[in-house]
GROMACS .gro file of C-alpha atoms in nm:
model
  386
    1MET     CA    1  -2.016   1.635  -3.799
    2ARG     CA    2  -1.790   1.379  -3.866
    3VAL     CA    3  -1.548   1.301  -3.613
    4LEU     CA    4  -1.293   0.977  -3.665
    5VAL     CA    5  -1.125   0.867  -3.344
    6GLN     CA    6  -0.840   0.626  -3.357
    7GLY     CA    7  -0.830   0.415  -3.074
    8ALA     CA    8  -1.130   0.178  -2.965
    9GLY     CA    9  -1.049   0.120  -2.626
   10PRO     CA   10  -1.286   0.240  -2.327
   11ALA     CA   11  -1.126   0.655  -2.413
   12GLY     CA   12  -1.251   0.608  -2.778
   13VAL     CA   13  -1.549   0.364  -2.684
   14ALA     CA   14  -1.707   0.606  -2.421
   15LEU     CA   15  -1.620   0.910  -2.686
   16ALA     CA   16  -1.820   0.759  -2.983
   17LEU     CA   17  -2.095   0.674  -2.681
   18ALA     CA   18  -2.105   1.046  -2.579
   19LEU     CA   19  -2.063   1.185  -2.936
   20ARG     CA   20  -2.418   0.978  -3.080
   21ARG     CA   21  -2.602   1.117  -2.791
   22HIS     CA   22  -2.485   1.469  -2.914
   23GLY     CA   23  -2.591   1.333  -3.295
   24ILE     CA   24  -2.226   1.356  -3.438
   25VAL     CA   25  -2.107   1.087  -3.636
   26THR     CA   26  -1.836   0.931  -3.484
   27HIS     CA   27  -1.575   0.607  -3.668
   28LEU     CA   28  -1.347   0.433  -3.485
   29VAL     CA   29  -1.057   0.234  -3.627
   30ASP     CA   30  -0.854   0.068  -3.448
   31ARG     CA   31  -0.477  -0.141  -3.510
   32ALA     CA   32  -0.535  -0.450  -3.272
   33SER     CA   33  -0.761  -0.728  -3.342
   34ALA     CA   34  -1.141  -0.723  -3.246
   35ASP     CA   35  -1.043  -1.045  -3.007
   36ARG     CA   36  -0.808  -0.893  -2.834
   37ARG     CA   37  -0.795  -0.968  -2.501
   38ASP     CA   38  -0.526  -0.806  -2.226
   39GLY     CA   39  -0.498  -0.570  -1.959
   40PHE     CA   40  -0.529  -0.554  -1.568
   41ALA     CA   41  -0.842  -0.465  -1.239
   42VAL     CA   42  -0.932  -0.118  -1.365
   43GLY     CA   43  -1.109   0.153  -1.127
   44LEU     CA   44  -1.410   0.353  -1.192
   45HIS     CA   45  -1.482   0.584  -0.937
   46GLY     CA   46  -1.569   1.010  -0.866
   47SER     CA   47  -1.615   1.180  -1.228
   48GLY     CA   48  -1.528   0.796  -1.428
   49HIS     CA   49  -1.859   0.663  -1.204
   50ARG     CA   50  -2.088   0.910  -1.297
   51ALA     CA   51  -1.946   0.928  -1.681
   52VAL     CA   52  -2.025   0.571  -1.713
   53GLU     CA   53  -2.374   0.675  -1.557
   54GLN     CA   54  -2.441   0.901  -1.783
   55LEU     CA   55  -2.341   0.700  -2.083
   56GLY     CA   56  -2.632   0.434  -1.967
   57LEU     CA   57  -2.352   0.165  -1.872
   58LEU     CA   58  -2.354   0.165  -1.474
   59PRO     CA   59  -2.617  -0.140  -1.468
   60ALA     CA   60  -2.431  -0.348  -1.733
   61LEU     CA   61  -2.095  -0.228  -1.546
   62GLN     CA   62  -2.160  -0.357  -1.235
   63ALA     CA   63  -2.312  -0.704  -1.347
   64GLN     CA   64  -1.946  -0.727  -1.427
   65ALA     CA   65  -1.726  -0.649  -1.162
   66VAL     CA   66  -1.466  -0.753  -0.988
   67PRO     CA   67  -1.592  -0.833  -0.590
   68LEU     CA   68  -1.427  -0.560  -0.324
   69GLY     CA   69  -1.420  -0.723  -0.029
   70GLU     CA   70  -1.064  -0.808   0.226
   71ALA     CA   71  -0.706  -0.647   0.077
   72ARG     CA   72  -0.424  -0.929   0.259
   73TYR     CA   73  -0.100  -0.830   0.171
   74LEU     CA   74   0.213  -1.005   0.208
   75TYR     CA   75   0.647  -1.043   0.238
   76ALA     CA   76   0.777  -1.251  -0.021
   77ASP     CA   77   0.812  -1.543   0.195
   78GLY     CA   78   0.406  -1.528   0.221
   79ARG     CA   79   0.380  -1.410   0.600
   80GLU     CA   80   0.089  -1.132   0.629
   81HIS     CA   81   0.223  -0.790   0.606
   82PHE     CA   82  -0.089  -0.595   0.673
   83ARG     CA   83  -0.505  -0.621   0.570
   84TYR     CA   84  -0.812  -0.365   0.514
   85ASP     CA   85  -1.132  -0.329   0.363
   86TYR     CA   86  -1.213  -0.210  -0.024
   87ARG     CA   87  -1.558  -0.196   0.138
   88ARG     CA   88  -1.443   0.082   0.335
   89ILE     CA   89  -1.304   0.257   0.062
   90ALA     CA   90  -1.631   0.214  -0.126
   91SER     CA   91  -1.828   0.354   0.108
   92ALA     CA   92  -1.682   0.637   0.182
   93MET     CA   93  -1.693   0.708  -0.173
   94ASN     CA   94  -2.058   0.677  -0.117
   95GLY     CA   95  -2.116   0.377  -0.331
   96ARG     CA   96  -1.987   0.550  -0.613
   97MET     CA   97  -1.673   0.288  -0.706
   98LEU     CA   98  -1.628  -0.028  -0.878
   99MET     CA   99  -1.320  -0.198  -0.965
  100ILE     CA  100  -1.381  -0.395  -1.310
  101MET     CA  101  -1.124  -0.624  -1.609
  102ARG     CA  102  -1.016  -0.375  -1.835
  103ASP     CA  103  -1.161  -0.675  -2.111
  104ALA     CA  104  -1.450  -0.680  -1.950
  105LEU     CA  105  -1.529  -0.285  -1.925
  106GLN     CA  106  -1.415  -0.317  -2.305
  107ASP     CA  107  -1.712  -0.586  -2.398
  108VAL     CA  108  -1.929  -0.377  -2.247
  109LEU     CA  109  -1.891  -0.066  -2.462
  110ILE     CA  110  -1.812  -0.277  -2.725
  111GLY     CA  111  -2.151  -0.459  -2.669
  112THR     CA  112  -2.318  -0.118  -2.663
  113ALA     CA  113  -2.194   0.077  -2.961
  114LYS     CA  114  -2.294  -0.181  -3.175
  115ASP     CA  115  -2.440   0.084  -3.419
  116ILE     CA  116  -2.146   0.280  -3.433
  117ASP     CA  117  -1.874   0.207  -3.698
  118ILE     CA  118  -1.553   0.013  -3.526
  119ARG     CA  119  -1.347  -0.115  -3.785
  120PHE     CA  120  -1.031  -0.282  -3.630
  121GLN     CA  121  -0.668  -0.394  -3.736
  122LEU     CA  122  -0.702  -0.044  -3.909
  123SER     CA  123  -0.500   0.214  -3.825
  124VAL     CA  124  -0.449   0.600  -3.979
  125SER     CA  125  -0.093   0.600  -4.152
  126ALA     CA  126  -0.143   0.975  -4.238
  127LEU     CA  127  -0.373   1.280  -4.242
  128GLU     CA  128  -0.322   1.648  -4.356
  129GLN     CA  129  -0.551   1.914  -4.242
  130ASP     CA  130  -0.710   2.250  -4.378
  131ALA     CA  131  -0.929   2.503  -4.334
  132GLY     CA  132  -1.228   2.259  -4.413
  133GLY     CA  133  -1.140   1.892  -4.280
  134VAL     CA  134  -0.895   1.633  -4.229
  135SER     CA  135  -0.771   1.407  -4.533
  136VAL     CA  136  -0.736   1.089  -4.367
  137ALA     CA  137  -0.544   0.776  -4.534
  138LEU     CA  138  -0.574   0.435  -4.386
  139SER     CA  139  -0.348   0.143  -4.333
  140ASP     CA  140  -0.543  -0.072  -4.617
  141GLY     CA  141  -0.516   0.207  -4.874
  142SER     CA  142  -0.820   0.357  -4.873
  143GLU     CA  143  -0.891   0.705  -4.783
  144GLU     CA  144  -1.152   0.948  -4.576
  145ARG     CA  145  -1.237   1.310  -4.547
  146TYR     CA  146  -1.348   1.434  -4.105
  147ASP     CA  147  -1.409   1.762  -3.929
  148ALA     CA  148  -1.188   1.675  -3.692
  149VAL     CA  149  -0.994   1.336  -3.582
  150ILE     CA  150  -0.921   1.184  -3.223
  151GLY     CA  151  -0.565   1.025  -3.146
  152ALA     CA  152  -0.777   0.802  -2.808
  153ASP     CA  153  -0.534   0.508  -2.920
  154GLY     CA  154  -0.346   0.494  -2.632
  155TYR     CA  155   0.030   0.549  -2.410
  156ARG     CA  156   0.215   0.477  -2.759
  157SER     CA  157  -0.011   0.733  -2.940
  158GLY     CA  158   0.043   0.676  -3.329
  159VAL     CA  159  -0.180   0.957  -3.375
  160ARG     CA  160   0.026   1.141  -3.146
  161ARG     CA  161   0.341   1.018  -3.317
  162LEU     CA  162   0.165   1.183  -3.684
  163VAL     CA  163   0.081   1.509  -3.557
  164PHE     CA  164   0.350   1.626  -3.290
  165GLY     CA  165   0.610   1.407  -3.405
  166ASP     CA  166   0.798   1.128  -3.241
  167SER     CA  167   0.983   1.373  -2.937
  168ALA     CA  168   1.067   1.147  -2.644
  169ASP     CA  169   1.032   1.474  -2.426
  170SER     CA  170   0.641   1.400  -2.362
  171VAL     CA  171   0.697   1.069  -2.195
  172ARG     CA  172   0.861   1.093  -1.848
  173ASN     CA  173   0.974   0.686  -1.781
  174LEU     CA  174   0.876   0.634  -1.375
  175GLY     CA  175   1.138   0.348  -1.386
  176TYR     CA  176   0.883   0.040  -1.296
  177ARG     CA  177   0.787  -0.207  -1.567
  178ILE     CA  178   0.489  -0.376  -1.544
  179ALA     CA  179   0.300  -0.720  -1.626
  180ALA     CA  180  -0.061  -0.848  -1.605
  181TRP     CA  181  -0.236  -1.189  -1.733
  182HIS     CA  182  -0.549  -1.397  -1.606
  183CYS     CA  183  -0.441  -1.695  -1.393
  184ARG     CA  184  -0.580  -2.038  -1.213
  185PRO     CA  185  -0.409  -2.022  -0.862
  186THR     CA  186  -0.392  -2.417  -0.704
  187LYS     CA  187  -0.584  -2.269  -0.441
  188PRO     CA  188  -0.829  -2.016  -0.458
  189LEU     CA  189  -0.717  -1.689  -0.293
  190LYS     CA  190  -0.808  -1.606   0.078
  191ALA     CA  191  -0.894  -1.226   0.000
  192SER     CA  192  -1.049  -1.010  -0.277
  193VAL     CA  193  -0.743  -0.868  -0.337
  194VAL     CA  194  -0.357  -1.061  -0.260
  195GLY     CA  195  -0.102  -0.858  -0.257
  196MET     CA  196   0.278  -0.937  -0.211
  197ALA     CA  197   0.518  -0.731  -0.177
  198ASP     CA  198   0.974  -0.669  -0.192
  199VAL     CA  199   1.248  -0.464  -0.234
  200ASP     CA  200   1.164  -0.299  -0.586
  201ARG     CA  201   0.866  -0.534  -0.684
  202HIS     CA  202   0.478  -0.576  -0.584
  203ALA     CA  203   0.291  -0.798  -0.708
  204THR     CA  204  -0.103  -0.841  -0.618
  205LEU     CA  205  -0.396  -1.054  -0.773
  206TYR     CA  206  -0.771  -0.985  -0.792
  207ALA     CA  207  -0.963  -1.284  -0.742
  208LEU     CA  208  -1.212  -1.314  -1.010
  209PRO     CA  209  -1.651  -1.458  -1.010
  210ASN     CA  210  -1.514  -1.779  -1.241
  211GLY     CA  211  -1.194  -1.899  -0.989
  212GLU     CA  212  -0.937  -1.773  -1.242
  213ALA     CA  213  -0.756  -1.437  -1.042
  214ALA     CA  214  -0.608  -1.119  -1.236
  215THR     CA  215  -0.254  -1.057  -1.154
  216LEU     CA  216  -0.063  -0.714  -1.168
  217PHE     CA  217   0.323  -0.731  -1.150
  218CYS     CA  218   0.525  -0.404  -1.100
  219TRP     CA  219   0.928  -0.393  -0.983
  220ARG     CA  220   1.185  -0.127  -1.050
  221ASP     CA  221   1.333  -0.140  -1.439
  222THR     CA  222   1.511   0.144  -1.572
  223ASP     CA  223   1.521  -0.091  -1.911
  224GLU     CA  224   1.296   0.082  -2.217
  225GLN     CA  225   1.334  -0.195  -2.432
  226ARG     CA  226   1.011  -0.330  -2.531
  227LEU     CA  227   1.026  -0.737  -2.467
  228ASN     CA  228   0.941  -1.051  -2.712
  229ALA     CA  229   0.722  -1.343  -2.539
  230ALA     CA  230   1.021  -1.516  -2.402
  231GLU     CA  231   1.221  -1.190  -2.284
  232ARG     CA  232   0.903  -1.156  -2.088
  233GLN     CA  233   0.864  -1.495  -1.925
  234LYS     CA  234   1.248  -1.456  -1.854
  235ARG     CA  235   1.218  -1.118  -1.706
  236ILE     CA  236   0.929  -1.208  -1.453
  237PHE     CA  237   1.089  -1.517  -1.394
  238GLU     CA  238   1.459  -1.371  -1.260
  239VAL     CA  239   1.202  -1.075  -1.090
  240PHE     CA  240   0.950  -1.288  -0.873
  241GLY     CA  241   1.100  -1.653  -0.910
  242GLY     CA  242   1.087  -1.832  -0.616
  243TRP     CA  243   0.863  -1.644  -0.419
  244ALA     CA  244   0.526  -1.815  -0.226
  245GLU     CA  245   0.205  -1.868  -0.332
  246PRO     CA  246  -0.066  -1.708  -0.509
  247VAL     CA  247   0.262  -1.528  -0.728
  248ALA     CA  248   0.391  -1.853  -0.717
  249SER     CA  249   0.111  -2.069  -0.962
  250ALA     CA  250   0.025  -1.743  -1.062
  251LEU     CA  251   0.357  -1.780  -1.269
  252GLY     CA  252   0.362  -2.107  -1.346
  253ASP     CA  253   0.022  -2.098  -1.545
  254CYS     CA  254   0.108  -1.828  -1.780
  255ALA     CA  255   0.108  -2.075  -2.046
  256TYR     CA  256   0.120  -1.795  -2.307
  257TRP     CA  257   0.322  -1.500  -2.255
  258GLU     CA  258   0.286  -1.383  -2.568
  259GLY     CA  259  -0.054  -1.244  -2.460
  260CYS     CA  260   0.090  -1.134  -2.169
  261PHE     CA  261   0.019  -0.713  -2.099
  262VAL     CA  262   0.397  -0.634  -2.059
  263ASP     CA  263   0.532  -0.239  -2.073
  264THR     CA  264   0.704   0.007  -1.915
  265VAL     CA  265   0.542   0.262  -1.669
  266SER     CA  266   0.570   0.615  -1.815
  267GLN     CA  267   0.350   0.911  -1.815
  268ILE     CA  268   0.280   1.142  -2.164
  269GLU     CA  269   0.313   1.520  -2.056
  270MET     CA  270   0.196   1.718  -2.327
  271PRO     CA  271   0.246   2.098  -2.343
  272CYS     CA  272  -0.095   2.109  -2.586
  273TRP     CA  273  -0.336   1.810  -2.683
  274SER     CA  274  -0.469   1.956  -2.986
  275LYS     CA  275  -0.301   2.104  -3.298
  276GLY     CA  276  -0.609   2.270  -3.540
  277ARG     CA  277  -0.851   1.978  -3.641
  278VAL     CA  278  -0.641   1.612  -3.450
  279ALA     CA  279  -0.679   1.631  -3.057
  280LEU     CA  280  -0.550   1.350  -2.819
  281LEU     CA  281  -0.794   1.171  -2.533
  282GLY     CA  282  -0.696   0.981  -2.234
  283ASP     CA  283  -0.367   0.769  -2.231
  284ALA     CA  284  -0.253   0.954  -2.592
  285ALA     CA  285  -0.268   1.265  -2.369
  286TRP     CA  286  -0.195   1.235  -2.001
  287CYS     CA  287  -0.127   0.887  -1.913
  288PRO     CA  288  -0.109   0.939  -1.560
  289THR     CA  289   0.039   0.546  -1.489
  290PHE     CA  290  -0.245   0.251  -1.336
  291LEU     CA  291  -0.014   0.387  -0.970
  292SER     CA  292  -0.272   0.668  -1.012
  293GLY     CA  293  -0.584   0.440  -1.014
  294GLN     CA  294  -0.757   0.718  -1.197
  295GLY     CA  295  -0.676   0.638  -1.552
  296THR     CA  296  -0.964   0.509  -1.667
  297SER     CA  297  -1.193   0.759  -1.501
  298LEU     CA  298  -0.988   1.008  -1.645
  299ALA     CA  299  -1.025   0.867  -1.967
  300VAL     CA  300  -1.443   0.788  -1.946
  301ALA     CA  301  -1.501   1.127  -1.800
  302GLY     CA  302  -1.229   1.332  -2.009
  303ALA     CA  303  -1.442   1.156  -2.348
  304VAL     CA  304  -1.795   1.274  -2.172
  305VAL     CA  305  -1.638   1.652  -2.169
  306LEU     CA  306  -1.502   1.646  -2.500
  307ALA     CA  307  -1.837   1.508  -2.689
  308GLU     CA  308  -1.999   1.850  -2.482
  309GLU     CA  309  -1.717   2.093  -2.660
  310LEU     CA  310  -1.717   1.932  -2.984
  311ALA     CA  311  -2.156   1.936  -2.968
  312ASP     CA  312  -2.147   2.328  -3.038
  313GLN     CA  313  -1.825   2.449  -3.128
  314ALA     CA  314  -1.608   2.437  -3.462
  315PRO     CA  315  -1.261   2.191  -3.345
  316GLN     CA  316  -1.021   2.370  -3.276
  317ILE     CA  317  -1.257   2.595  -2.996
  318ALA     CA  318  -1.402   2.313  -2.870
  319PHE     CA  319  -1.006   2.111  -2.800
  320ALA     CA  320  -0.880   2.452  -2.626
  321SER     CA  321  -1.251   2.380  -2.387
  322TYR     CA  322  -1.185   2.050  -2.325
  323GLU     CA  323  -0.822   2.087  -2.267
  324ARG     CA  324  -0.862   2.431  -1.987
  325ARG     CA  325  -1.183   2.199  -1.816
  326LEU     CA  326  -0.958   1.880  -1.796
  327ARG     CA  327  -0.600   1.985  -1.772
  328PRO     CA  328  -0.597   2.084  -1.322
  329ALA     CA  329  -0.733   1.743  -1.258
  330VAL     CA  330  -0.473   1.562  -1.479
  331THR     CA  331  -0.216   1.788  -1.358
  332ARG     CA  332  -0.260   1.667  -1.016
  333VAL     CA  333  -0.338   1.273  -1.047
  334GLN     CA  334  -0.016   1.258  -1.243
  335ALA     CA  335   0.212   1.436  -0.950
  336GLY     CA  336   0.006   1.254  -0.726
  337SER     CA  337   0.074   0.938  -0.943
  338ARG     CA  338   0.503   1.023  -0.907
  339ARG     CA  339   0.496   1.052  -0.548
  340ILE     CA  340   0.280   0.750  -0.510
  341ALA     CA  341   0.514   0.512  -0.671
  342GLY     CA  342   0.738   0.497  -0.383
  343GLN     CA  343   0.569   0.432  -0.164
  344TYR     CA  344   0.382   0.105  -0.390
  345VAL     CA  345   0.705  -0.052  -0.482
  346PRO     CA  346   0.908  -0.010  -0.112
  347THR     CA  347   1.257   0.123  -0.229
  348SER     CA  348   1.393  -0.022   0.111
  349GLU     CA  349   1.313  -0.254   0.439
  350ARG     CA  350   1.232   0.068   0.599
  351SER     CA  351   1.005   0.211   0.311
  352MET     CA  352   0.838  -0.217   0.376
  353ARG     CA  353   0.826  -0.122   0.738
  354LEU     CA  354   0.657   0.231   0.639
  355GLN     CA  355   0.380   0.030   0.406
  356GLY     CA  356   0.290  -0.196   0.673
  357TRP     CA  357   0.223   0.116   0.948
  358LEU     CA  358   0.034   0.388   0.647
  359ALA     CA  359  -0.159   0.175   0.389
  360PRO     CA  360  -0.372   0.038   0.741
  361ALA     CA  361  -0.354   0.368   0.874
  362LEU     CA  362  -0.513   0.556   0.572
  363PHE     CA  363  -0.795   0.356   0.556
  364SER     CA  364  -0.889   0.345   0.930
  365ARG     CA  365  -1.222   0.540   1.050
  366LEU     CA  366  -0.992   0.845   1.101
  367LEU     CA  367  -0.830   0.882   0.754
  368LEU     CA  368  -1.053   0.734   0.534
  369PRO     CA  369  -1.265   1.047   0.497
  370ILE     CA  370  -0.968   1.269   0.402
  371VAL     CA  371  -0.862   0.969   0.142
  372ALA     CA  372  -1.166   0.961  -0.027
  373ARG     CA  373  -1.131   1.384  -0.008
  374ARG     CA  374  -0.804   1.347  -0.182
  375MET     CA  375  -0.968   1.082  -0.435
  376ALA     CA  376  -1.211   1.385  -0.474
  377LEU     CA  377  -0.952   1.661  -0.614
  378ALA     CA  378  -0.947   1.505  -0.960
  379GLN     CA  379  -1.350   1.544  -0.986
  380ILE     CA  380  -1.445   1.691  -1.354
  381GLU     CA  381  -1.745   1.858  -1.378
  382PHE     CA  382  -1.976   1.764  -1.658
  383ASP     CA  383  -2.317   1.840  -1.791
  384THR     CA  384  -2.637   1.602  -1.732
  385PHE     CA  385  -2.766   1.409  -2.041
  386VAL     CA  386  -3.111   1.528  -2.115
   0.00000   0.00000   0.00000
């Protein structure tokens, strides 16, 4: 079997690695350049943690992990709001939890896939299915033939648009924007994670081993228009300008706004993840948003499941089984993401006060086991590689 995957992000490369273990030839294409460096801290826990362990990636990922320690949350003026310790969460998850920058995760994945054909700055421009396979036209004018095509190309999936049409019905905008970049704070962060919140706005900075910090800013914004570099800078300063440290130095240290990741916070809700010999994976199929904290785990675990199904079945049958196994977990995670949005980004002064009480309570000795069990609701079963 020959499989083409569009998207060389975590979902796509994890799928290629899993397919390789089953002896399936996989080619990857990605419209981005190979040296693209953006994104934010992502978590791997539960099924995602088990998936990278089975793919043989865990030691390399642990070496690149963001250290987990105390988290301090502040008001916009710098006063302390509340604090808790991430290490207690990891302990409740039996150690099966790590935080890593997305580009560091990508480096490990690409480094492990050196013998897999990955072509950057190339994408699928057209495809045509028949009973025997899929004829694919690529953006460089070449044409190739595959048994199956997988769209693992993210929330704005080109494969999804080609196969399912450009319907807005599959996109649920949650009414927020997100921004992420790396910066070097004026002073070292006083905790592993420093968060700041105000009504309709939330900023988080993660301390990195090299002295830099990774930012993750989120704010209420119903405008869906894509922003250029100047517009990104203007919008972020409008929303977060005037905040105390460390947000103040984070804003001043982003000299390259073209490389700053900014996008809407939207979920993808597809009635079906496949059509014929073409299927979607990860954010292209179900994007739960960063609010879930489980997008990367679902994508990598989903890749392992999809590879298992393709290993010994025709693509159409494999895709149906893959969706049947994953859909319940995806539905639960998406619903949880929508529920948590108003808590993550406070909607009022009252919700700010509630957040200050609820967050420490959830991570108390009494309630933390319940939180861990709730996170485990998204567990996905898959076979152990031989």
